[in-house]
């Protein structure tokens, strides 16, 4: 029975991992009933707590965790490489950790902090935080990177990101400015509650509205994951739907690559028949043929500022801050004015 | 002083992490002089050992480590996703860990095993193991995945991989069979001592030799990293060198993408002017335009077999094994017969 984790105990006692940890560490803010229930489960299971967790209060490592949600995209992989360099330059080590879909990010964060005795967290993606209560469960200073939280008091957390809504608006406005009016969007997750996908969809709507174009639900495709295959499949659907766009705005470069390939495979050309715009400004957009026009996020700046803000929080030299970086449209061969009808 | 790690202690005592661990755990096979030196450093620094390490002998987690060398390539990222699924299906959890260049992989492995109480290791890449002694420092069953070790007794370890030399030979032989004789290669690391890059270079040489083509050092370019930018830069050099190949064999798909872009940017076409062949059979090769001909490694099969071999070792149901998977050439629009001179 020694292979039980703190999560197993929490599950069996019907409480959170944090609560189990608080009982183990003798925190006063746990009700007597809860304390007894947790201790019973621990005794019944002959649970040996991981001592690293119990050492939390006594010892600290110079280690920072990096939580990344979902599968690694090239943009996030590049970003995490720069974050690691920066963290090392500040005398800390980085523990990267991916949170898989369907796993509670807050529980993962709490467990990781205890096991690795982390002093701080960098969180790429924030789909799993929907309330101030969830946010406050994070036991160490945390900075949200490339994302922000919606509906939560800004004073309660830090973030370093771009204005995804504004950036998407500018990208689609650019497509309008060169003559497009039938513009489709390949989005991410349909109901992501304030995540980057929904921000980019809003920006798309803003641009249509600004240019007097009616929103057409048939031009919106949710891809779920940011993969080339998903972009390919969604574009095949669009092309088969009978109402063909003259341009496609993709909320990630991988989707844009898939979109281009679907267009080529349908015997059409990019950009002559359909223009394609990506997002993130990654290597693959630059090296595709034609190069894919994209919204560049300044990943070096974002990574450095994220580390700077976190270090100042950990060393108690600063307060929560929110830094918004500008984006820029990187032009490429994938966008041109539509053919005259 | 509590933030010191076992590595810091090892460094200060001038011994390995394993030695410090052996002293802490009271193993008999440490010389008295070494033991005293380590204990002195521990006392001087008031070092509190991470108890997880001391629990190693007593408790076990159902956890397996995945060590990946260097930056994550899309092939390794995909492979690790499948390994994770398979490991979970066998009732184990996976701890992925990247070993950065310049860091000792063996020390990292030993430390990770202790901290996370790992029961087994999957090692993608094996540049850091050059002797039986290094291999034997790994304290838990280990399987080398997509790679093998050279010059070390096969009975001492397990591996699941493709025959990189044979696969590269077949790829270049295919280029010869459609009429190419001026074939360049974009390689990885110049002196990687038996790693995949050198195996693929040998396969390239085998194919030239088989087809009666003299090896020309001017056609060999080492890229170091498997990135699009490196492939691009190396191809620009090749094109500027005055001796232009009719085909380029790239030891990774990312290099092949960079090669294609360099050819396009020089005003030439793929495959009419220069054919390009990749390696790994990744998504980007399939979605590039034209699709890039590549050597497909069966990643699902490799991942499943790796986990199967490791589980049988951990559960003491099997001995060390070596499984070699066949590869296949995925044809694409990037290869064609050379133009008649």
XYZ file of N, CA and C in Angstrom, chain B residues 167 170-175 277 293-296 327-331:
51
model
N 18.034 1.966 -42.851
C 16.958 2.832 -43.331
C 17.512 3.963 -44.196
N 18.589 2.613 -47.550
C 17.453 2.410 -48.459
C 16.950 3.728 -49.042
N 16.927 4.782 -48.218
C 16.449 6.083 -48.684
C 17.353 6.619 -49.798
N 18.655 6.551 -49.562
C 19.595 7.090 -50.547
C 19.657 6.162 -51.772
N 19.508 4.868 -51.535
C 19.463 3.919 -52.648
C 18.252 4.207 -53.541
N 17.148 4.623 -52.901
C 15.951 4.996 -53.668
C 16.257 6.199 -54.568
N 16.955 7.191 -54.005
C 17.326 8.365 -54.808
C 18.208 7.946 -55.986
N 14.708 14.562 -49.586
C 14.208 13.418 -48.816
C 14.408 13.700 -47.337
N 8.992 13.496 -49.202
C 9.348 12.083 -49.166
C 10.168 11.840 -47.887
N 9.837 10.784 -47.140
C 10.517 10.616 -45.853
C 10.627 9.147 -45.457
N 11.530 8.875 -44.538
C 11.683 7.533 -43.982
C 10.801 7.459 -42.740
N 9.757 6.651 -42.813
C 8.818 6.610 -41.696
C 9.281 5.635 -40.616
N 11.511 0.135 -41.252
C 11.053 1.474 -41.662
C 10.440 1.355 -43.050
N 9.786 2.407 -43.490
C 9.322 2.407 -44.880
C 9.512 3.798 -45.465
N 9.717 3.844 -46.771
C 9.858 5.132 -47.434
C 8.470 5.618 -47.820
N 8.091 6.789 -47.297
C 6.812 7.392 -47.658
C 7.097 8.311 -48.837
N 6.546 7.985 -49.989
C 6.836 8.814 -51.151
C 6.036 10.107 -51.065
